[in-house]
Coordinates of C-alpha atoms and ligand atoms in Angstrom, one line a residue:
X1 CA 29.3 198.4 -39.5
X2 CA 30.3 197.9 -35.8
X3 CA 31.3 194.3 -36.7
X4 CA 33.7 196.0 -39.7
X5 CA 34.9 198.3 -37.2
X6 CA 35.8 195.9 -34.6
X7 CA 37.7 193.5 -37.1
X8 CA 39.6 196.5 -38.0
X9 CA 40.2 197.5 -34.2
X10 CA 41.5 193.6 -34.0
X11 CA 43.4 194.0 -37.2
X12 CA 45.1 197.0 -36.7
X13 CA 46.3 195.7 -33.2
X14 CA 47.8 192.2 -34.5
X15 CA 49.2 194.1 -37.4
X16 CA 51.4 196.5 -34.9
X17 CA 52.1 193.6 -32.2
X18 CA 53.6 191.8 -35.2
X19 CA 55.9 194.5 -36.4
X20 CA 56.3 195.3 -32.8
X21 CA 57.7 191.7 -32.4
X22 CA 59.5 192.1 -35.6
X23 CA 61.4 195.3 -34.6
X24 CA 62.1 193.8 -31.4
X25 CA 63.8 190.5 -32.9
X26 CA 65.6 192.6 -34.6
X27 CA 67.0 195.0 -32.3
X28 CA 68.0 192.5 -29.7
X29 CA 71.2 191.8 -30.7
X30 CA 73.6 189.4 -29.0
X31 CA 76.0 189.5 -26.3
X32 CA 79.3 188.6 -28.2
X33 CA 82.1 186.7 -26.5
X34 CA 84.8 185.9 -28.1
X35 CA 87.0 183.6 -26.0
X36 CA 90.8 183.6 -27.9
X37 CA 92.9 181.5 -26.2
X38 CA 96.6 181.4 -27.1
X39 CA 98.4 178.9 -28.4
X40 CA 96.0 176.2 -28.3
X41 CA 95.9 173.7 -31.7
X42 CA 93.4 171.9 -33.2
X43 CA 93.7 168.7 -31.3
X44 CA 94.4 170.2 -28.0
X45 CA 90.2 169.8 -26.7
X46 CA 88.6 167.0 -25.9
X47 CA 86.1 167.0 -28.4
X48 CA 88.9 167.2 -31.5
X49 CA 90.6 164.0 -29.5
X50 CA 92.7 165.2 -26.6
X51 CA 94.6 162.6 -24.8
X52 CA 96.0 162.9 -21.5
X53 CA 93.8 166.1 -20.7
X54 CA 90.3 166.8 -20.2
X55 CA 88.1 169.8 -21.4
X56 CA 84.8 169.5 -19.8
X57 CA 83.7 173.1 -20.1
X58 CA 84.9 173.5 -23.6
X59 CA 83.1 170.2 -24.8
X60 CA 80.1 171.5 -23.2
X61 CA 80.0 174.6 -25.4
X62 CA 80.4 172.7 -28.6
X63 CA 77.8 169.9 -27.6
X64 CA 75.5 173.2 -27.5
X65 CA 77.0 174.9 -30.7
X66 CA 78.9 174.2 -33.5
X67 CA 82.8 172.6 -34.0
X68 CA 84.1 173.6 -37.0
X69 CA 86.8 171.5 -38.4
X70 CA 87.8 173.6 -40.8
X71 CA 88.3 176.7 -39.7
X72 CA 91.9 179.1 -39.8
X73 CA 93.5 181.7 -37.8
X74 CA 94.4 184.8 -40.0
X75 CA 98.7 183.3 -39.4
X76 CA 100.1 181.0 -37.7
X77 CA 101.7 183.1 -35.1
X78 CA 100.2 185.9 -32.6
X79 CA 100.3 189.6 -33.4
X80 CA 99.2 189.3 -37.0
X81 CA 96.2 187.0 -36.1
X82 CA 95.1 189.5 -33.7
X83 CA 95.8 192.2 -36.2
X84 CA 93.9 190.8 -39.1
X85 CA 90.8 189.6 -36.1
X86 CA 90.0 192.8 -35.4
X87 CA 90.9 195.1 -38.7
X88 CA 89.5 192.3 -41.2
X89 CA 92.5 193.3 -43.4
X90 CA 95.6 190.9 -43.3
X91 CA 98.4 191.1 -41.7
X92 CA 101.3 191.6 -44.1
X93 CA 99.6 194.4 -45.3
X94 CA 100.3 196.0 -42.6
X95 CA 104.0 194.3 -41.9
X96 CA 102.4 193.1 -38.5
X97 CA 105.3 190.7 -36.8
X98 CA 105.4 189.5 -33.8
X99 CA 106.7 192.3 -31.6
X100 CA 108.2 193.4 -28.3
X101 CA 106.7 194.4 -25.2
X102 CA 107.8 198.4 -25.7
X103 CA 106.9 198.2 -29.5
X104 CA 103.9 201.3 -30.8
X105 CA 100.4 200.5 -31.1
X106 CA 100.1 198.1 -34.8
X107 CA 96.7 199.7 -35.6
X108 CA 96.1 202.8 -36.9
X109 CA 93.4 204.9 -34.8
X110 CA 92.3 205.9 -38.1
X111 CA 90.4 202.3 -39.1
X112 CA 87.5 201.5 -38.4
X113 CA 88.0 198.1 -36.0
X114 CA 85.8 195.8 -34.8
X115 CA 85.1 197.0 -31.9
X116 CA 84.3 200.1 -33.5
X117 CA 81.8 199.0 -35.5
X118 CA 80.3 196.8 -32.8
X119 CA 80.2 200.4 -30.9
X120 CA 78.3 201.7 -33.7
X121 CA 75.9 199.4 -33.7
X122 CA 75.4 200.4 -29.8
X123 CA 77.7 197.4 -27.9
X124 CA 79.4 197.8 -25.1
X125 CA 83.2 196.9 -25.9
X126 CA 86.2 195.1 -24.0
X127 CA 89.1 193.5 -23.6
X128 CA 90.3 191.3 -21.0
X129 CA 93.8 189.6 -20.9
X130 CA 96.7 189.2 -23.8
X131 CA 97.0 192.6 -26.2
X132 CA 100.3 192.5 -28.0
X133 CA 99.0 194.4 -30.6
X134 CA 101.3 197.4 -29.6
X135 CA 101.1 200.3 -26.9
X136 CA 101.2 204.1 -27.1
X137 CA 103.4 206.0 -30.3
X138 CA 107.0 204.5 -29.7
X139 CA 108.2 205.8 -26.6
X140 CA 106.2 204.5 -24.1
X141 CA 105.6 206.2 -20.6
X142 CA 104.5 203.3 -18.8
X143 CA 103.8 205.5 -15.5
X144 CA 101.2 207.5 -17.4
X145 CA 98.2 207.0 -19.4
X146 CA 99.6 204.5 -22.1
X147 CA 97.9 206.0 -25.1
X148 CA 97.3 205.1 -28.0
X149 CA 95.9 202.0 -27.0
X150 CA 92.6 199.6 -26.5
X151 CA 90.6 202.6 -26.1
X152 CA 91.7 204.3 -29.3
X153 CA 90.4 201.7 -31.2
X154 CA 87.4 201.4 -30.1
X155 CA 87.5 199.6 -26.9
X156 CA 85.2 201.4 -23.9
X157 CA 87.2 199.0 -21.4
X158 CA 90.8 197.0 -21.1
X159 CA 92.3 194.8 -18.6
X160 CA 95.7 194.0 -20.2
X161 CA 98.6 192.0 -20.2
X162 CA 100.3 194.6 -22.1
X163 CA 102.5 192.0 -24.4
X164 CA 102.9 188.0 -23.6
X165 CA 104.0 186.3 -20.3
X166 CA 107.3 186.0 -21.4
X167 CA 108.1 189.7 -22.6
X168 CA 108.1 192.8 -20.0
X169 CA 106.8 195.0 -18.3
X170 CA 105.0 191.8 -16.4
X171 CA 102.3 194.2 -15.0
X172 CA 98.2 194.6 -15.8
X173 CA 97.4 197.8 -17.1
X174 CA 93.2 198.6 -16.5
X175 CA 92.2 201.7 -18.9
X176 CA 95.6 201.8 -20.2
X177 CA 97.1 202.7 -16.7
X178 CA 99.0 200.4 -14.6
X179 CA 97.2 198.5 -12.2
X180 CA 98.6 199.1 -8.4
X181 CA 101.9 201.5 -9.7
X182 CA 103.5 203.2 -6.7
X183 CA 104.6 206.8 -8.3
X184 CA 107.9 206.7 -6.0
X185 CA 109.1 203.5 -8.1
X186 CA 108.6 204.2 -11.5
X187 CA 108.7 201.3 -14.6
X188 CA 111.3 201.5 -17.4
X189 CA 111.4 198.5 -20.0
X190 CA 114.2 198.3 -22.6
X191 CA 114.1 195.3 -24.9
X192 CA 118.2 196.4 -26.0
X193 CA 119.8 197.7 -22.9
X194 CA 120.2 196.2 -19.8
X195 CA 118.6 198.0 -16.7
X196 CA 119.5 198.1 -13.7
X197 CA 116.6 196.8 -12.1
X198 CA 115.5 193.5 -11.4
X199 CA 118.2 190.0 -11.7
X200 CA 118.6 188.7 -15.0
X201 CA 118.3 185.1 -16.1
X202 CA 122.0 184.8 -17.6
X203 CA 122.9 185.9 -14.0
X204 CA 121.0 184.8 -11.6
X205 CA 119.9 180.9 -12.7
X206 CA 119.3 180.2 -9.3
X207 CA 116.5 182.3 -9.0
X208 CA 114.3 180.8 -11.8
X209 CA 111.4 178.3 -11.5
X210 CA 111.6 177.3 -14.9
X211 CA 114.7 177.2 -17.1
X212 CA 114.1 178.6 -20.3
X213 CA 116.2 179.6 -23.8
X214 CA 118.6 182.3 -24.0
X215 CA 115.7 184.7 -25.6
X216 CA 113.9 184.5 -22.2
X217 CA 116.7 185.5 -19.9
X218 CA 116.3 188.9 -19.7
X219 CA 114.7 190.3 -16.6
X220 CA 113.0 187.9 -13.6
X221 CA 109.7 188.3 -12.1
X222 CA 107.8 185.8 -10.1
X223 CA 111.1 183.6 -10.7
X224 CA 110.6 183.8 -14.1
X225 CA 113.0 185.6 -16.6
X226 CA 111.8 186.9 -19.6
X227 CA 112.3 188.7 -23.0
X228 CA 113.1 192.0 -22.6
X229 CA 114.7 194.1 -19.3
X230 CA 112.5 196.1 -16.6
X231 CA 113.1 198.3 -13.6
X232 CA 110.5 199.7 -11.2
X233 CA 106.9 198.4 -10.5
X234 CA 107.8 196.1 -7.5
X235 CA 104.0 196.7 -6.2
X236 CA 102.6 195.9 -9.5
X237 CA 104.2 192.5 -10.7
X238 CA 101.6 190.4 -11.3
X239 CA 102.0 186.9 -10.2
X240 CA 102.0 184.7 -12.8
X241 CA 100.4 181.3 -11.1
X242 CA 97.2 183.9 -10.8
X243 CA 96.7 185.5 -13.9
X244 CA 94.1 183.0 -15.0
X245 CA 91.8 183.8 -11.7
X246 CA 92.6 187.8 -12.6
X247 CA 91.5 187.8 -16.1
X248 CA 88.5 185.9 -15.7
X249 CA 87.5 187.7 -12.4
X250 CA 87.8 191.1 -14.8
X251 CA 86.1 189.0 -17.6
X252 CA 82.9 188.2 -15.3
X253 CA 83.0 192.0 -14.1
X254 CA 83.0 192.9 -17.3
X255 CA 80.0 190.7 -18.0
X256 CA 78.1 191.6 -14.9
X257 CA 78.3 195.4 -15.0
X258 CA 77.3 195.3 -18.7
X259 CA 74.4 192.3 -18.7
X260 CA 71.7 194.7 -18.9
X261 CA 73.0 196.2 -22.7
X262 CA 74.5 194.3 -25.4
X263 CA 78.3 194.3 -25.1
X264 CA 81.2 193.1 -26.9
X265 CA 83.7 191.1 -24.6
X266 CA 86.9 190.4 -26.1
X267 CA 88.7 187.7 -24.2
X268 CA 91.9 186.8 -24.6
X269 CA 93.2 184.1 -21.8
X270 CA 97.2 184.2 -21.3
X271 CA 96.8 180.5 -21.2
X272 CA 98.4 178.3 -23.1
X273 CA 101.5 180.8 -23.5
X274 CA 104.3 179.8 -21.7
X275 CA 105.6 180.3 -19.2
X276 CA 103.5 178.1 -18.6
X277 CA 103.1 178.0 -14.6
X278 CA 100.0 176.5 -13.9
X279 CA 97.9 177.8 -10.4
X280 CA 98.2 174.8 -7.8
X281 CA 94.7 174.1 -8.3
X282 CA 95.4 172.5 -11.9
X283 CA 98.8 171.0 -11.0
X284 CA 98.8 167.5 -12.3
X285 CA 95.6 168.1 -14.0
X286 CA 96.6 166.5 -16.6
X287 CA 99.1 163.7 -17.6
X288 CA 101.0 165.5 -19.7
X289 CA 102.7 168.5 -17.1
X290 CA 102.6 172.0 -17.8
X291 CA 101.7 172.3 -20.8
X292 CA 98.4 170.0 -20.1
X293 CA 98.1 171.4 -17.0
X294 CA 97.5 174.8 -18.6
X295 CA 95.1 173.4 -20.7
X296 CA 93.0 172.3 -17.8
X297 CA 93.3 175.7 -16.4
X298 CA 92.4 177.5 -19.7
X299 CA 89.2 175.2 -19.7
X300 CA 88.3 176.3 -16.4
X301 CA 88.4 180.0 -17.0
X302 CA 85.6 179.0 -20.0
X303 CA 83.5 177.3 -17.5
X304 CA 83.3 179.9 -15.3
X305 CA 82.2 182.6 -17.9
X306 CA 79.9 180.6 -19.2
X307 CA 78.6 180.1 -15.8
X308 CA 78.8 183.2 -15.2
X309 CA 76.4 183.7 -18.2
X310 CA 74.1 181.4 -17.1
X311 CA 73.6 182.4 -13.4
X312 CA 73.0 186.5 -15.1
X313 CA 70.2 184.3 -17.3
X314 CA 71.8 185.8 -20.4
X315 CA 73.3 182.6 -22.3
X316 CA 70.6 182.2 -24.3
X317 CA 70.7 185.8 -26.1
X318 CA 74.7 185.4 -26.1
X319 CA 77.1 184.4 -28.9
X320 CA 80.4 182.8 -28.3
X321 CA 83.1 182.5 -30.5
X322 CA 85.8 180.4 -29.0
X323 CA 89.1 179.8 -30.9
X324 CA 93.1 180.2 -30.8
X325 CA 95.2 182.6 -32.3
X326 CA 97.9 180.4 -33.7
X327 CA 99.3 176.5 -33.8
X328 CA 100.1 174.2 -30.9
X329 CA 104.3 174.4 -30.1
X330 CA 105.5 172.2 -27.8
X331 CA 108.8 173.5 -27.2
X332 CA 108.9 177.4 -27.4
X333 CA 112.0 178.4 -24.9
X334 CA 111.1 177.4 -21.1
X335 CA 111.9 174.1 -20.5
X336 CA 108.8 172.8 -19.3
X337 CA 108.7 169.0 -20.9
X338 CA 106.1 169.9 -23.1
X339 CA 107.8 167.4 -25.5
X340 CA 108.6 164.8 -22.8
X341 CA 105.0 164.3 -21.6
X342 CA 103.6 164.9 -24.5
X343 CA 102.8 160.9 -25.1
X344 CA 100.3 160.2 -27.6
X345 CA 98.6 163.6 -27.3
X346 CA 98.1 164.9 -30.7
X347 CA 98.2 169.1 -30.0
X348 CA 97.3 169.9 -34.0
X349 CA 95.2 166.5 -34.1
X350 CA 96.1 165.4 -37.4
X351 CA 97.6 168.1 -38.8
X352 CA 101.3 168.8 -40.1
X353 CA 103.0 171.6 -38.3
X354 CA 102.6 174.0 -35.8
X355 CA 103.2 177.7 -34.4
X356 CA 105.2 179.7 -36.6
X357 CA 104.4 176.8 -39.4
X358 CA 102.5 177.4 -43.4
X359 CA 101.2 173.5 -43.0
X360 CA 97.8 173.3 -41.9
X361 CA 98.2 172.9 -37.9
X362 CA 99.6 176.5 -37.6
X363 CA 96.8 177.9 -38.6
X364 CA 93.9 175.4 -38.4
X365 CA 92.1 176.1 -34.8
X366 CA 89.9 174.7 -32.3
X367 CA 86.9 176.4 -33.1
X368 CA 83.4 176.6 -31.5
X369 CA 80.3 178.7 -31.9
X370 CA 77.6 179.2 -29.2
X371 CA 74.3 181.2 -29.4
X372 CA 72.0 178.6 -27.5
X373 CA 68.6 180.5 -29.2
X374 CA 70.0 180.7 -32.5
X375 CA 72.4 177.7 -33.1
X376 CA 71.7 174.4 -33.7
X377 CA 74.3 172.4 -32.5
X378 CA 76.1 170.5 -34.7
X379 CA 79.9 170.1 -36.7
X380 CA 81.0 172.2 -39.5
X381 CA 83.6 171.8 -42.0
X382 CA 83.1 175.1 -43.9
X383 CA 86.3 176.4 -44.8
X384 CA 86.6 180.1 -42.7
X385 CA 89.1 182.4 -41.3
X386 CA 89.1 184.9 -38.4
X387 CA 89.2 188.0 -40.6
X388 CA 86.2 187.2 -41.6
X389 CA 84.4 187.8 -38.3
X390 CA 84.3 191.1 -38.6
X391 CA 82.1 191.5 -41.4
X392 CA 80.2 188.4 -40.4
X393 CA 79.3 190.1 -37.4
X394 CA 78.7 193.6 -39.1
X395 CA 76.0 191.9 -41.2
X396 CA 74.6 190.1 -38.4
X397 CA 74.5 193.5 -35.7
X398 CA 72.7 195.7 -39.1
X399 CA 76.0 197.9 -39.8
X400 CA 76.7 198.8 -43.3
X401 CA 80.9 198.4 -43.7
X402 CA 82.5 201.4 -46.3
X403 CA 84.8 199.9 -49.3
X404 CA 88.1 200.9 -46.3
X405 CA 86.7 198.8 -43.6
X406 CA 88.0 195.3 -43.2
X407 CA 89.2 195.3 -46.5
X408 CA 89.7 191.6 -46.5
X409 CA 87.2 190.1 -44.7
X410 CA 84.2 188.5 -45.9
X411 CA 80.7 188.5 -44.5
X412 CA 80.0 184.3 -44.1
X413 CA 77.9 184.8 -41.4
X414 CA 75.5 181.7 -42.4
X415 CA 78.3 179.6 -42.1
X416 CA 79.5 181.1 -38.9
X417 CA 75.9 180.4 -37.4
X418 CA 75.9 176.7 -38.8
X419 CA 72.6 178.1 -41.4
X420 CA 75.3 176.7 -44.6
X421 CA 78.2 174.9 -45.0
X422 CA 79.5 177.2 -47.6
X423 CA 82.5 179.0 -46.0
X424 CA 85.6 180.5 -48.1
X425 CA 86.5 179.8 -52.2
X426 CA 89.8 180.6 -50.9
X427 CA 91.2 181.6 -48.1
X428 CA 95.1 182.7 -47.3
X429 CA 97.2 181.5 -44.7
X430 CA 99.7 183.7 -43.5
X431 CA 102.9 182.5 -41.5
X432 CA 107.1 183.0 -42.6
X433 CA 105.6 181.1 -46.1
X434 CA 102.2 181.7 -47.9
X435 CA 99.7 178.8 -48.1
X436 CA 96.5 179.0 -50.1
X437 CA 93.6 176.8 -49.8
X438 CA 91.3 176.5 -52.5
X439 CA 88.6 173.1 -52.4
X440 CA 90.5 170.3 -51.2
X441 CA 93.5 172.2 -52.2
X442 CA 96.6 173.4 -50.0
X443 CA 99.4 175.1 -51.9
X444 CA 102.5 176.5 -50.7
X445 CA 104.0 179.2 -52.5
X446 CA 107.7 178.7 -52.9
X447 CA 110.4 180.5 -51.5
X448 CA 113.7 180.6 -53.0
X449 CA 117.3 180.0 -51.0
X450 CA 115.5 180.4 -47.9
X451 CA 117.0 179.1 -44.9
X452 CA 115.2 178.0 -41.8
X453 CA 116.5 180.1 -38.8
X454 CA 118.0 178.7 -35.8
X455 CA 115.7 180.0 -33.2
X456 CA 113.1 177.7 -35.7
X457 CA 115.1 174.6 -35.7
X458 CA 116.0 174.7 -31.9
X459 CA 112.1 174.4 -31.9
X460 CA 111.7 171.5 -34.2
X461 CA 109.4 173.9 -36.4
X462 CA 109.0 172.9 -39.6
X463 CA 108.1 176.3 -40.7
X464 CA 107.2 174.3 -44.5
X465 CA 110.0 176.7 -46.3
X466 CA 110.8 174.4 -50.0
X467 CA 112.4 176.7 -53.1
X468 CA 109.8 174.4 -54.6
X469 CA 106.2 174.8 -55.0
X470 CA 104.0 172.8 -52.6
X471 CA 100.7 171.4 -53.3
X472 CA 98.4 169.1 -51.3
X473 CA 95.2 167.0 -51.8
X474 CA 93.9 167.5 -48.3
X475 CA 91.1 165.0 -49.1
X476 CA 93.1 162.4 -49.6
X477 CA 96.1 163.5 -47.6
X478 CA 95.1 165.5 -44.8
X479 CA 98.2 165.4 -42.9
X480 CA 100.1 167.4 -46.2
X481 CA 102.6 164.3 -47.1
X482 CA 102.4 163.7 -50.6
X483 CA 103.7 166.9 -52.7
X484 CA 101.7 166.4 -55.9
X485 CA 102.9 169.7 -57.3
X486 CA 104.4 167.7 -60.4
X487 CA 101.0 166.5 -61.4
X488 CA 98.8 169.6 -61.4
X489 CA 101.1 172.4 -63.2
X490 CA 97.9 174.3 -64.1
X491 CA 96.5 173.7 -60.5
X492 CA 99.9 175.1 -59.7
X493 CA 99.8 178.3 -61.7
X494 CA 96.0 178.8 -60.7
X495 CA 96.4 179.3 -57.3
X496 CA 99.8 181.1 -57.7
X497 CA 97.9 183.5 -60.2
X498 CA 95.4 183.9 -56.7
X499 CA 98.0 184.8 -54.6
X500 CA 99.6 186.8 -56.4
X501 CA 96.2 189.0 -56.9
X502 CA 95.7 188.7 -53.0
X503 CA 99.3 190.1 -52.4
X504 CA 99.1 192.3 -55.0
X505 CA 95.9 194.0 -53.7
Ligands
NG6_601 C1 108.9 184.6 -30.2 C2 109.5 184.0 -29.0 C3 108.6 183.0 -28.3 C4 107.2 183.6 -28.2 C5 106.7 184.2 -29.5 C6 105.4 184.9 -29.3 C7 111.9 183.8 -29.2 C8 113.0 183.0 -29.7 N1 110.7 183.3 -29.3 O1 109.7 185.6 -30.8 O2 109.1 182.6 -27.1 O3 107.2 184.6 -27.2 O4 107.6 185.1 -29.9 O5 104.4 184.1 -29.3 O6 112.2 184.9 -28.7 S1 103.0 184.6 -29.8 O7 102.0 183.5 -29.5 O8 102.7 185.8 -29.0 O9 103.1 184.8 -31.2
CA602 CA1 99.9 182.8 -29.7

């Protein structure tokens, strides 16, 4: 009887360690780090082929996680990648363009975002660096609390460049407030009228570092003009050459304060935006000038969060996601001899196209996932797109999503961790053109009597515009050469017949 009772005693204890243990594993979720870095394409790291820069840190990550060959940016240009990232619901449905500097918040408050969810499953949220999703309700007050913002969509903390390095108001805002604002010399920002406030590009040439197009000669800061006219804020001009060491200073604060909860760090490096002014330290860092330069610095920025990460002894419990938001462009105003230096470097390895482009290098994006416990490392060529990170992470933090949220992402979360290869059936590619990809598929829908604008050609974009529909074996033609339209009519109609139910829904 004693020997029954003891067993039982025994039994009873192993049984509730185990669902202890099973509890636990489940509530400890993972730090999640998602490192967006603008700008950079596919073959801009030095695991994807990079000449004529190296990416040490960034290779690092990937030898520890997974590089996914295969995996897209919701468009190929800024604002509706960012939109789509953190709504899971595409951007045309929303109209999201690229926008100006003065331009309302793009989300509704009403949605439930990313970091919303991420909240509800008891993260920590923020952002750190490039927004340009939007700012307040349409008529900004840039010397107040700029609301609705970050924090109306779920984000407990922001650090922001409010729009791009090349639009104003060149100032960080912290909390939606502007960071070190002297009351006595108040910011306006028009992006029609001129202020009378700082020099202007058209001007003042001789005050600029960097020459740039005539969209960027609006108002100069830091020697630099830019889109847009500003007044006021003399105290709180950042300086461009030390954005990088801000953001990831805020980044790593961020980090620190927050190691001892789960959090959700949203970070979103200026770099490889133009202008693209590299610190001193990563002059010449490269062979190929700015542009290269900027990459170095960019990879720098990741080595010190992950070190960061390391020295807090919370790598191994935390995910990275680190990607781009849109294609490589060499030339995108500021005359920086992108193009010049370029040499062999390959910035969308492969891949036709660019920024702003429908072919597969707008879109198509360095892309690396790290959860040291939890990832094996390895390459990945399962088809994904950013919108669907949202679900993907709702199913891996335990949060049930509603039929409203992220309407269009899917929840692939195997994939993301490198458990399957089986990413997307289909997956859209938004830019000034639709693309579908479907297998080895890439189709481009047509678009009749369109006309590629100037502002495009002046940047040797090839935005992939024909009156004619587009298809591609991407098998056997990766590079999207060989239109074989003519020989798959019912291919053709197919994956029109898609599109047409994904813009019709
Ligand atoms: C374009 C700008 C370009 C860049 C881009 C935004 C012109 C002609 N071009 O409108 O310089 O700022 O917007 O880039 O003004 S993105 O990465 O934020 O999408
Ligand atoms: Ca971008």
């Amino acid at each position: 009887m004693k020997i029954l009772n003891m067993f039982n005693y025994v039994f009873t204890i192993v049984l509730t360690l185990t669902i202890f243990d099973q509890v636990n594993a489940q509530e400890k979720k993972p730090n999640i780090v998602l490192i967006y870095v603008d700008d950079l394409g596919y073959g801009d790291l030095g695991i994807n082929g990079a000449i004529g820069v190296k990416t040490p840190n960034v290779d690092k990550l990937a030898a520890n996680g997974i590089n996914f060959t295969d995996a897209h940016a919701a468009a190929a240009t800024c604002t509706p990648s960012r939109y789509s990232l953190l709504t899971g619901q595409y951007a045309f449905r929303n109209k999201a363009a690229i926008i100006d500097g003065d331009a309302p918040l793009i989300i509704d408050t009403e949605m439930r975002t990313l970091p919303d969810m991420l909240k509800d499953a008891g993260y920590t949220t923020g952002v750190v660096g490039k927004w340009h999703l939007g700012l307040g309700d349409g008529n900004v007050n840039w010397n107040d609390v700029v609301k609705p913002g970050p924090k109306e969509v779920g984000f407990d903390y922001s650090f922001l460049i409010p729009a791009t390095g090349d639009r104003v108001p060149t100032v960080f805002m912290e909390n939606q407030k502007v960071v070190g604002l002297e009351p006595a010399d108040p910011i306006k920002v028009s992006y029609n009228l001129q202020l009378d406030g700082y020099p202007i590009g058209t001007e003042r040439p001789e005050l600029l570092k960097q020459h740039t197009d005539s969209q960027h000669l609006g108002s100069i800061t830091n020697g630099i003009s830019r889109i847009g006219y500003m007044s006021g804020g003399q105290s709180a001009l950042w300086v461009d050459e030390k954005i990088p060491f801000v953001l990831t200073e805020k980044a790593k604060d961020f980090i620190e304060v927050n190691k001892a909860n789960p959090f959700f760090l949203f970070f979103s490096l200026h770099d490889i935006h133009q202008p693209r002014i590299a610190n001193v330290k990563f002059v010449e860092a490269s062979q190929m000038g700015p542009r290269g330069d900027v990459i170095a610095q960019m990879d720098w920025c990741v080595g010190e969060v992950m070190k960061k990460l390391l020295d807090l002894g919370i790598s191994e419990d935390t995910l990275i996601i680190f990607t781009s938001d849109n294609g490589p462009i060499l030339d995108d105003g500021y005359l920086d001899y992108a193009r010049e230096l370029v040499g062999a470097h390959k910035p969308g390895g492969i891949y036709k196209g660019s920024k702003y482009s429908v072919f597969e290098a707008g879109t198509r994006m360095p892309t690396i996932v790290s959860w040291p416990k939890i990832v094996k490392p390895g390459t990945s060529n399962a088809l994904l797109s950013q919108v669907d990170i949202y679900a993907s992470l709702a199913s891996l933090v335990g949060v049930k999503l509603s039929k409203v949220d992220a309407p269009d992402s899917q929840n692939l979360i195997d994939a993301w961790l490198g458990k399957s290869t089986k990413g997307r059936t289909i997956l859209l590619e938004e830019a000034y053109a639709f693309g579908l990809r479907m297998g080895n598929y890439k189709y481009i829908m047509p678009k009749v009597n369109a006309t590629i604008p100037e502002w495009l050609i002046k940047k040797f974009v090839d935005p992939g515009f024909s009156s004619k529909a587009q298809l591609f074996d991407l098998k056997a033609d990766p590079s999207e050469e060989y239109n074989i339209a003519h020989l798959h009519p019912d291919l053709v109609n197919k994956m029109q017949k898609e599109l047409n139910s994904i813009l019709a829904g």
